CSV table of C-alpha atoms and ligand atoms in Angstrom, one decimal:
chain,number,residue,atom,x,y,z
I,1,MET,CA,-26.0,5.5,-19.6
I,2,GLN,CA,-28.4,6.5,-16.8
I,3,LYS,CA,-26.7,7.9,-13.7
I,4,PRO,CA,-27.2,5.9,-10.6
I,5,SER,CA,-29.3,7.6,-8.0
I,6,ARG,CA,-26.5,7.5,-5.4
I,7,THR,CA,-22.8,7.0,-5.3
I,8,ILE,CA,-21.0,4.8,-2.9
I,9,TYR,CA,-17.1,4.8,-2.8
I,10,LEU,CA,-15.8,1.6,-1.4
I,11,ASP,CA,-12.4,1.5,-3.2
I,12,HIS,CA,-10.2,3.5,-0.6
I,13,ALA,CA,-7.3,1.0,-1.2
I,14,ALA,CA,-7.2,2.5,-4.7
I,15,THR,CA,-7.1,6.1,-3.5
I,16,THR,CA,-8.9,8.4,-1.2
I,17,ALA,CA,-10.4,12.0,-1.4
I,18,VAL,CA,-8.1,14.7,-0.2
I,19,ASP,CA,-9.2,16.0,3.2
I,20,PRO,CA,-10.3,19.7,2.9
I,21,ARG,CA,-7.8,20.5,5.9
I,22,VAL,CA,-5.1,19.1,3.6
I,23,VAL,CA,-6.1,21.1,0.5
I,24,GLU,CA,-6.2,24.3,2.8
I,25,ALA,CA,-2.7,23.6,4.1
I,26,MET,CA,-1.4,23.1,0.6
I,27,LEU,CA,-3.0,26.2,-1.0
I,28,PRO,CA,-0.6,28.7,0.0
I,29,TYR,CA,2.5,27.0,-1.4
I,30,PHE,CA,1.1,27.2,-5.0
I,31,ASN,CA,0.7,31.0,-4.5
I,32,PRO,CA,1.7,33.3,-2.9
I,33,GLN,CA,4.5,31.1,-1.2
I,34,TYR,CA,5.8,29.4,-4.4
I,35,GLY,CA,9.4,29.6,-3.6
I,36,ASN,CA,12.0,27.1,-4.7
I,37,ALA,CA,13.3,25.7,-1.4
I,38,SER,CA,16.9,25.9,-2.8
I,39,SER,CA,16.8,29.7,-3.3
I,40,ILE,CA,18.6,32.0,-0.7
I,41,TYR,CA,16.1,34.8,-0.5
I,42,ARG,CA,13.1,34.9,1.8
I,43,LEU,CA,10.6,33.2,-0.6
I,44,GLY,CA,12.9,30.3,-1.1
I,45,GLN,CA,13.7,30.0,2.7
I,46,GLU,CA,10.0,29.9,3.5
I,47,ALA,CA,9.6,27.1,1.3
I,48,GLY,CA,12.5,25.3,2.7
I,49,LYS,CA,11.1,25.8,6.3
I,50,ALA,CA,7.7,24.5,5.1
I,51,ILE,CA,9.5,21.3,3.9
I,52,ASP,CA,11.6,21.2,7.3
I,53,ASP,CA,8.4,21.2,9.1
I,54,ALA,CA,6.7,18.5,7.0
I,55,ARG,CA,9.7,16.3,7.3
I,56,ARG,CA,9.6,16.8,11.2
I,57,MET,CA,5.9,16.0,11.3
I,58,VAL,CA,6.5,12.7,9.3
I,59,ALA,CA,9.6,11.7,11.4
I,60,ASP,CA,7.5,12.3,14.7
I,61,ILE,CA,4.9,9.6,13.5
I,62,LEU,CA,7.6,7.3,12.3
I,63,GLY,CA,9.7,7.7,15.5
I,64,CYS,CA,12.7,8.5,13.4
I,65,GLN,CA,15.2,11.4,12.7
I,66,PRO,CA,13.9,14.1,10.1
I,67,ARG,CA,17.0,13.3,8.2
I,68,GLU,CA,15.8,9.9,7.6
I,69,VAL,CA,12.9,11.0,5.8
I,70,ILE,CA,13.0,11.3,2.0
I,71,PHE,CA,10.3,12.8,-0.1
I,72,THR,CA,9.5,11.3,-3.3
I,73,SER,CA,7.0,11.5,-6.1
I,74,CYS,CA,4.9,8.5,-5.0
I,75,GLY,CA,4.7,5.0,-3.4
I,76,THR,CA,6.1,3.4,-6.4
I,77,GLU,CA,9.1,5.5,-6.6
I,78,SER,CA,9.8,5.0,-2.9
I,79,ASP,CA,9.7,1.2,-3.5
I,80,ASN,CA,11.9,1.5,-6.5
I,81,LEU,CA,14.4,3.6,-4.6
I,82,ALA,CA,14.6,1.2,-1.6
I,83,LEU,CA,15.1,-1.8,-3.8
I,84,ARG,CA,17.5,-0.4,-6.6
I,85,GLY,CA,19.1,2.1,-4.2
I,86,VAL,CA,20.1,-0.5,-1.6
I,87,GLY,CA,20.6,-3.3,-4.1
I,88,TRP,CA,23.1,-1.4,-6.2
I,89,ALA,CA,24.9,0.3,-3.1
I,90,ARG,CA,25.4,-2.9,-1.2
I,91,ARG,CA,26.4,-4.8,-4.4
I,92,ASN,CA,29.0,-2.1,-5.0
I,93,LEU,CA,30.2,-2.6,-1.5
I,94,GLY,CA,30.7,-6.3,-2.2
I,95,LYS,CA,28.1,-7.4,0.2
I,96,GLY,CA,26.3,-9.7,-2.2
I,97,ASN,CA,23.5,-9.7,-4.8
I,98,HIS,CA,20.6,-11.7,-3.1
I,99,ILE,CA,17.2,-10.0,-2.3
I,100,ILE,CA,14.5,-11.9,-0.3
I,101,THR,CA,10.8,-10.9,-1.0
I,102,SER,CA,7.3,-12.4,-1.1
I,103,PRO,CA,5.0,-13.5,-4.0
I,104,ILE,CA,2.4,-11.0,-2.9
I,105,GLU,CA,4.2,-7.7,-3.1
I,106,HIS,CA,2.6,-4.9,-5.2
I,107,HIS,CA,4.0,-4.6,-8.6
I,108,ALA,CA,6.1,-1.4,-7.6
I,109,VAL,CA,8.2,-4.1,-5.6
I,110,SER,CA,7.7,-7.3,-7.6
I,111,HIS,CA,8.3,-5.8,-11.1
I,112,THR,CA,11.4,-3.9,-9.7
I,113,CYS,CA,12.7,-7.2,-8.3
I,114,GLU,CA,12.0,-9.0,-11.7
I,115,GLN,CA,14.1,-6.3,-13.4
I,116,LEU,CA,17.0,-6.4,-11.1
I,117,GLU,CA,17.0,-10.1,-11.7
I,118,LYS,CA,16.6,-10.1,-15.4
I,119,HIS,CA,18.7,-7.1,-16.3
I,120,PHE,CA,21.1,-6.5,-13.3
I,121,GLY,CA,21.9,-10.0,-12.3
I,122,PHE,CA,20.6,-10.0,-9.0
I,123,GLU,CA,19.2,-13.3,-7.4
I,124,ILE,CA,15.7,-13.0,-6.0
I,125,THR,CA,14.1,-15.5,-3.6
I,126,TYR,CA,10.3,-15.3,-3.2
I,127,LEU,CA,9.2,-16.8,0.0
I,128,PRO,CA,6.2,-19.0,0.3
I,129,VAL,CA,2.7,-17.6,1.9
I,130,ASP,CA,0.0,-19.4,3.6
I,131,LYS,CA,-3.8,-19.6,2.5
I,132,TYR,CA,-4.1,-16.2,4.2
I,133,GLY,CA,-1.1,-14.5,2.2
I,134,MET,CA,1.1,-14.5,5.5
I,135,VAL,CA,4.8,-15.0,5.4
I,136,ASP,CA,6.4,-17.3,8.1
I,137,PRO,CA,9.2,-15.4,9.8
I,138,ASP,CA,11.1,-18.9,9.9
I,139,ASP,CA,11.0,-18.9,6.1
I,140,VAL,CA,12.7,-15.6,6.1
I,141,ARG,CA,15.5,-16.9,8.6
I,142,ARG,CA,15.9,-20.0,6.4
I,143,ALA,CA,16.3,-17.9,3.2
I,144,ILE,CA,19.0,-15.6,4.4
I,145,LYS,CA,22.5,-16.4,2.9
I,146,ASP,CA,25.9,-14.7,3.4
I,147,ASP,CA,25.2,-12.6,0.1
I,148,THR,CA,21.6,-11.5,1.1
I,149,ILE,CA,21.7,-7.7,0.8
I,150,LEU,CA,18.0,-6.8,1.3
I,151,ILE,CA,14.6,-8.1,2.6
I,152,SER,CA,11.5,-6.4,1.3
I,153,ILE,CA,8.1,-7.6,2.7
I,154,ILE,CA,4.9,-5.8,2.3
I,155,TYR,CA,3.3,-4.4,5.5
I,156,ALA,CA,-0.3,-5.1,4.5
I,157,ASN,CA,-1.4,-6.5,1.3
I,158,ASN,CA,-3.3,-4.2,-1.0
I,159,GLU,CA,-5.6,-6.9,-2.4
I,160,VAL,CA,-6.6,-9.0,0.6
I,161,GLY,CA,-5.5,-6.6,3.5
I,162,THR,CA,-3.5,-9.3,5.4
I,163,ILE,CA,-1.1,-7.7,7.8
I,164,GLU,CA,2.3,-9.4,7.8
I,165,PRO,CA,4.4,-10.1,11.0
I,166,LEU,CA,6.9,-7.3,10.4
I,167,ALA,CA,8.5,-6.9,13.8
I,168,GLU,CA,9.3,-10.7,14.0
I,169,ILE,CA,10.8,-10.6,10.3
I,170,GLY,CA,12.7,-7.3,11.2
I,171,ARG,CA,14.0,-8.9,14.4
I,172,ILE,CA,15.6,-11.8,12.3
I,173,ALA,CA,16.9,-9.2,9.6
I,174,LYS,CA,18.6,-7.4,12.4
I,175,GLU,CA,20.2,-10.3,14.0
I,176,LYS,CA,21.5,-11.3,10.6
I,177,GLY,CA,22.7,-7.7,9.7
I,178,VAL,CA,20.5,-7.5,6.5
I,179,PRO,CA,18.4,-4.3,5.8
I,180,PHE,CA,14.6,-4.8,5.9
I,181,HIS,CA,12.3,-2.7,3.6
I,182,THR,CA,8.4,-2.5,4.0
I,183,ASP,CA,6.1,-1.3,1.5
I,184,ALA,CA,3.7,0.4,4.0
I,185,VAL,CA,1.7,2.1,1.2
I,186,GLN,CA,-1.7,0.4,2.3
I,187,ALA,CA,-0.9,0.5,6.1
I,188,GLY,CA,-0.1,4.3,6.1
I,189,GLY,CA,-2.9,6.1,8.0
I,190,SER,CA,-4.4,3.1,9.8
I,191,LEU,CA,-1.6,0.9,11.3
I,192,SER,CA,1.5,2.1,13.6
I,193,LEU,CA,4.4,3.3,11.4
I,194,ASP,CA,6.9,3.3,14.3
I,195,VAL,CA,10.1,2.2,12.7
I,196,ASN,CA,11.7,1.0,15.6
I,197,GLU,CA,8.7,-1.0,17.0
I,198,LEU,CA,8.5,-2.6,13.4
I,199,ASN,CA,12.3,-3.2,13.3
I,200,VAL,CA,12.3,-1.8,9.6
I,201,ASP,CA,15.2,-0.1,8.0
I,202,LEU,CA,13.2,1.4,5.0
I,203,LEU,CA,9.6,1.9,4.6
I,204,SER,CA,7.6,3.3,1.9
I,205,LEU,CA,4.4,5.5,2.0
I,206,SER,CA,2.1,7.3,-0.5
I,207,ALA,CA,-0.1,10.2,0.6
I,208,HIS,CA,-3.1,9.5,-1.7
I,209,LYS,CA,-4.1,6.5,0.5
I,210,PHE,CA,-4.4,8.5,3.6
I,211,TYR,CA,-6.5,11.3,2.3
I,212,GLY,CA,-3.6,13.3,0.9
I,213,PRO,CA,-2.8,14.1,-2.6
I,214,LYS,CA,-1.7,11.8,-5.1
I,215,GLY,CA,1.9,12.2,-6.5
I,216,VAL,CA,3.9,12.4,-3.5
I,217,GLY,CA,5.4,9.8,-1.2
I,218,VAL,CA,8.0,9.0,1.4
I,219,LEU,CA,10.9,6.7,1.7
I,220,TYR,CA,12.1,6.2,5.3
I,221,ALA,CA,15.9,5.1,5.2
I,222,ARG,CA,17.5,4.3,8.5
I,223,GLN,CA,20.8,6.2,9.0
I,224,GLY,CA,23.7,4.1,8.0
I,225,VAL,CA,21.8,2.1,5.4
I,226,SER,CA,23.8,2.6,2.1
I,227,LEU,CA,21.5,4.0,-0.6
I,228,LEU,CA,22.7,5.0,-4.1
I,229,PRO,CA,20.3,7.6,-5.7
I,230,THR,CA,18.4,6.4,-8.6
I,231,GLN,CA,17.6,9.7,-9.9
I,232,THR,CA,20.6,12.1,-10.1
I,233,GLY,CA,20.9,15.8,-10.5
I,234,GLY,CA,20.8,18.4,-7.8
I,235,GLY,CA,21.7,17.6,-4.2
I,236,HIS,CA,18.1,17.5,-2.9
I,237,GLU,CA,17.1,15.2,0.0
I,238,ARG,CA,20.6,14.9,1.1
I,239,ASN,CA,21.7,13.7,-2.2
I,240,ARG,CA,19.3,10.8,-2.2
I,241,ARG,CA,16.6,12.0,-4.5
I,242,ALA,CA,17.4,14.9,-7.0
I,243,GLY,CA,14.7,17.1,-8.1
I,244,THR,CA,13.1,20.3,-6.9
I,245,GLU,CA,10.9,19.6,-4.0
I,246,ASN,CA,7.0,19.6,-4.7
I,247,VAL,CA,6.5,21.9,-1.5
I,248,PRO,CA,2.5,22.0,-1.7
I,249,TYR,CA,2.4,18.2,-2.1
I,250,ILE,CA,5.0,17.5,0.7
I,251,VAL,CA,3.1,19.9,3.0
I,252,GLY,CA,-0.1,17.9,2.0
I,253,LEU,CA,1.3,14.8,2.6
I,254,ALA,CA,2.7,15.6,6.2
I,255,THR,CA,-0.8,17.4,7.0
I,256,ALA,CA,-2.5,14.2,5.9
I,257,LEU,CA,-0.4,11.9,7.9
I,258,ARG,CA,-0.7,14.0,11.1
I,259,ILE,CA,-4.6,14.1,10.7
I,260,ALA,CA,-4.7,10.4,10.1
I,261,TYR,CA,-2.7,9.6,13.4
I,262,ASP,CA,-4.4,12.1,15.4
I,263,GLU,CA,-7.8,10.6,14.6
I,264,LEU,CA,-6.6,7.0,14.1
I,265,GLU,CA,-8.3,5.2,16.9
I,266,ALA,CA,-11.7,6.8,16.2
I,267,ASN,CA,-11.5,6.1,12.5
I,268,ASN,CA,-10.2,2.6,12.8
I,269,GLN,CA,-13.0,1.7,15.1
I,270,ARG,CA,-15.7,3.1,12.8
I,271,ILE,CA,-14.3,1.8,9.7
I,272,SER,CA,-13.5,-1.8,10.9
I,273,ALA,CA,-17.1,-1.9,12.2
I,274,LEU,CA,-18.2,-1.2,8.7
I,275,ARG,CA,-15.7,-3.9,7.3
I,276,ASP,CA,-17.0,-6.5,9.8
I,277,ARG,CA,-20.8,-5.5,8.8
I,278,LEU,CA,-19.8,-6.1,5.0
I,279,ILE,CA,-17.9,-9.4,5.7
I,280,ALA,CA,-20.7,-10.8,7.9
I,281,GLY,CA,-23.4,-9.7,5.5
I,282,VAL,CA,-21.7,-11.1,2.3
I,283,LEU,CA,-21.0,-14.4,4.0
I,284,GLU,CA,-24.4,-14.9,5.2
I,285,SER,CA,-26.4,-13.9,2.2
I,286,ILE,CA,-24.4,-15.5,-0.6
I,287,ASP,CA,-23.4,-19.1,-0.9
I,288,GLU,CA,-20.1,-20.3,-2.3
I,289,VAL,CA,-18.0,-17.3,-1.5
I,290,GLU,CA,-14.8,-17.1,0.4
I,291,LEU,CA,-13.3,-14.5,2.5
I,292,THR,CA,-9.7,-14.0,1.2
I,293,GLY,CA,-7.0,-12.7,3.4
I,294,HIS,CA,-6.6,-13.4,7.2
I,295,PRO,CA,-9.7,-13.4,9.2
I,296,THR,CA,-8.3,-11.2,11.9
I,297,SER,CA,-4.9,-9.9,11.1
I,298,ARG,CA,-6.2,-7.7,8.4
I,299,LEU,CA,-6.5,-4.0,7.5
I,300,PRO,CA,-9.4,-2.2,9.2
I,301,THR,CA,-10.4,-1.0,5.8
I,302,SER,CA,-10.4,-4.1,3.9
I,303,ALA,CA,-13.0,-6.7,3.1
I,304,SER,CA,-12.1,-9.2,0.2
I,305,PHE,CA,-13.8,-12.0,-1.3
I,306,ALA,CA,-13.9,-14.7,-4.1
I,307,PHE,CA,-17.2,-15.8,-5.5
I,308,LYS,CA,-17.3,-19.2,-7.4
I,309,TYR,CA,-18.6,-19.6,-11.0
I,310,ILE,CA,-18.4,-15.8,-11.9
I,311,GLU,CA,-15.9,-13.1,-12.9
I,312,GLY,CA,-15.0,-10.3,-10.7
I,313,GLU,CA,-14.9,-7.9,-13.5
I,314,SER,CA,-18.6,-8.6,-14.2
I,315,VAL,CA,-19.5,-8.0,-10.4
I,316,LEU,CA,-17.8,-4.6,-10.7
I,317,LEU,CA,-19.6,-3.3,-13.8
I,318,ASN,CA,-22.8,-4.4,-12.2
I,319,LEU,CA,-22.0,-2.6,-8.9
I,320,ASP,CA,-20.8,0.6,-10.8
I,321,LEU,CA,-24.4,0.6,-12.6
I,322,ALA,CA,-25.7,0.8,-9.1
I,323,GLY,CA,-23.5,3.4,-8.1
I,324,ILE,CA,-21.0,1.4,-6.1
I,325,SER,CA,-17.1,1.9,-6.7
I,326,ALA,CA,-15.3,-1.3,-5.9
I,327,SER,CA,-12.3,-3.3,-7.5
I,328,SER,CA,-11.4,-6.8,-8.1
I,329,GLY,CA,-8.1,-8.6,-7.4
I,330,SER,CA,-7.6,-9.5,-11.0
I,331,ALA,CA,-5.5,-7.5,-13.3
I,332,CYS,CA,-6.7,-7.0,-16.9
I,333,THR,CA,-3.8,-7.5,-19.0
I,334,SER,CA,-3.9,-7.5,-22.9
I,335,ALA,CA,-7.0,-9.4,-24.1
I,336,SER,CA,-7.3,-11.8,-21.3
I,337,LEU,CA,-8.2,-11.7,-17.8
I,338,GLU,CA,-5.5,-12.9,-15.6
I,339,ALA,CA,-5.9,-14.1,-12.2
I,340,SER,CA,-4.2,-12.0,-9.4
I,341,HIS,CA,-0.8,-13.2,-8.6
I,342,VAL,CA,-1.6,-12.6,-4.8
I,343,LEU,CA,-4.6,-15.0,-4.8
I,344,LEU,CA,-2.7,-17.5,-6.8
I,345,ALA,CA,0.2,-17.4,-4.4
I,346,MET,CA,-2.2,-18.1,-1.5
I,347,GLY,CA,-3.3,-21.3,-3.3
I,348,ILE,CA,-6.6,-20.0,-4.6
I,349,PRO,CA,-7.6,-22.0,-7.6
I,350,PRO,CA,-7.5,-19.8,-10.7
I,351,GLU,CA,-11.4,-20.3,-11.5
I,352,LEU,CA,-12.0,-19.0,-7.9
I,353,ALA,CA,-9.5,-16.2,-8.1
I,354,GLN,CA,-11.2,-14.8,-11.1
I,355,GLY,CA,-14.2,-14.2,-9.1
I,356,SER,CA,-12.5,-11.9,-6.6
I,357,LEU,CA,-14.0,-8.6,-5.3
I,358,ARG,CA,-12.3,-6.1,-2.9
I,359,LEU,CA,-14.6,-3.5,-0.9
I,360,THR,CA,-12.4,-0.9,1.2
I,361,PRO,CA,-14.5,1.3,3.3
I,362,GLY,CA,-13.2,4.6,4.5
I,363,ARG,CA,-14.1,7.7,6.3
I,364,GLU,CA,-17.1,9.0,4.6
I,365,ASN,CA,-18.8,5.6,4.5
I,366,THR,CA,-21.8,5.2,6.6
I,367,THR,CA,-23.7,1.9,7.9
I,368,GLU,CA,-26.5,2.8,5.3
I,369,ASP,CA,-23.8,2.6,2.6
I,370,ILE,CA,-23.0,-0.9,3.6
I,371,ASP,CA,-26.6,-2.0,4.0
I,372,TYR,CA,-27.1,-0.6,0.4
I,373,VAL,CA,-24.4,-2.8,-0.9
I,374,LEU,CA,-25.5,-5.7,1.0
I,375,GLY,CA,-29.0,-5.2,-0.4
I,376,ILE,CA,-27.8,-5.4,-4.0
I,377,LEU,CA,-24.8,-7.6,-4.1
I,378,PRO,CA,-26.7,-11.0,-3.6
I,379,SER,CA,-28.8,-10.5,-6.7
I,380,ILE,CA,-25.8,-9.3,-8.8
I,381,VAL,CA,-24.0,-12.5,-7.9
I,382,GLN,CA,-27.0,-14.6,-8.5
I,383,LYS,CA,-27.9,-13.0,-11.8
I,384,LEU,CA,-24.2,-13.6,-13.0
I,385,ARG,CA,-24.3,-17.2,-11.9
I,386,ASP,CA,-27.5,-17.9,-13.7
I,387,MET,CA,-25.8,-16.8,-16.8
I,388,SER,CA,-22.7,-18.9,-16.2
I,389,PRO,CA,-22.2,-22.0,-17.8
I,390,LEU,CA,-20.2,-23.1,-14.8
I,391,TYR,CA,-23.2,-22.8,-12.5
I,392,SER,CA,-26.0,-25.2,-11.9
I,393,ASN,CA,-28.3,-24.9,-8.9
J,401,LIG,N1,2.4,-0.3,-2.9
J,401,LIG,C1,1.1,-0.6,-2.6
J,401,LIG,C2,1.0,-1.8,-1.5
J,401,LIG,C3,0.0,-0.1,-3.1
J,401,LIG,O1,-1.2,-0.3,-2.9
J,401,LIG,C4,0.3,0.9,-4.1
J,401,LIG,C5,-0.8,1.6,-4.8
J,401,LIG,O2,-1.8,1.3,-5.0
J,401,LIG,C6,1.6,1.4,-4.4
J,401,LIG,C7,2.6,0.6,-3.8
J,401,LIG,C8,2.0,2.5,-5.4
J,401,LIG,O3,1.7,3.9,-4.8
J,401,LIG,P1,1.5,5.1,-5.8
J,401,LIG,O4,0.2,4.9,-6.2
J,401,LIG,O5,1.7,6.3,-4.8
J,401,LIG,O6,2.7,4.9,-6.9
């Protein structure tokens, strides 16, 4: 296959390049400062101090106590620990077994809920969402019962970028005394993570979404929220998550988060202008396409569409041939293409949901990148439509 003349990465919701300043901060903790933070000699104590400093940096951005920050191996683990940890602990305390969530969660939450229901006897309520993928806080209020032990709602959706009304949902949860978890993996690095403003009790993050390394995450757990560890062993992370701490990655996560929030405004302004250029350009130059997700309450990094008559996967392959990395909302499972559960929950018909495309600009993108995509995408869509038996012009 011939290599395209340029490469444009527009899939920052999938992952980001590690910032060189982050790599630099991490390197000493591979060698020479490779100590185990549990060891009592100097090398170990230095590793312990690096983790303490990282924990303070994260706590500073979340507006919480350092002891409320738990380092994990990824965003998926943070979500798992929140749901199972709180679910098991509160059920053991006789508080009930009912969990409220949305139908547009990442699989890290939705598959965990499914397992809790199928194998552990929990009852799960899935709230409706509107056509933009937005949860109505009043529906949360109505769904809460005496035996509700946890609410988990994503902060910003990974497929369509819609930002949920967390503070309002959190206020209701607090009023009713139900712990409130949010999967903030997509929001981390571009939206406020102040846990008190957001009224959340648990919040999940993953470093690789904000220019940190893959394989390290955070679960914020408010002091007083019961949490049974799901991974047992040593007494790491105040007995909430056993396993020798991954010092370089923890340092990398905290450094990346610090940089993201120091530079938040400038980056958000620049990247949201790229997003808006993309959205306007696609809607102007292509017929029969819908913007998916909320028109205004959406991540600064997220542009997502559904094209009639074609499959998103085919658009992706053609974009890739032109050097453009993007993603679609549909998950390719087994032999059949399954439409995204997020788009279906938003009421988008399956045939339109098949034609989904997600373009997520980031720090290194330029206006020229966007214009290059806008120059190519209409002809790709037209070519695929011309081949489609569903299309007649
Ligand atoms: N939650 C959301 C919303 C995500 O977008 C992702 C990753 O795509 C995850 C959780 C999982 O994070 P990780 O890749 O660190 O396991």
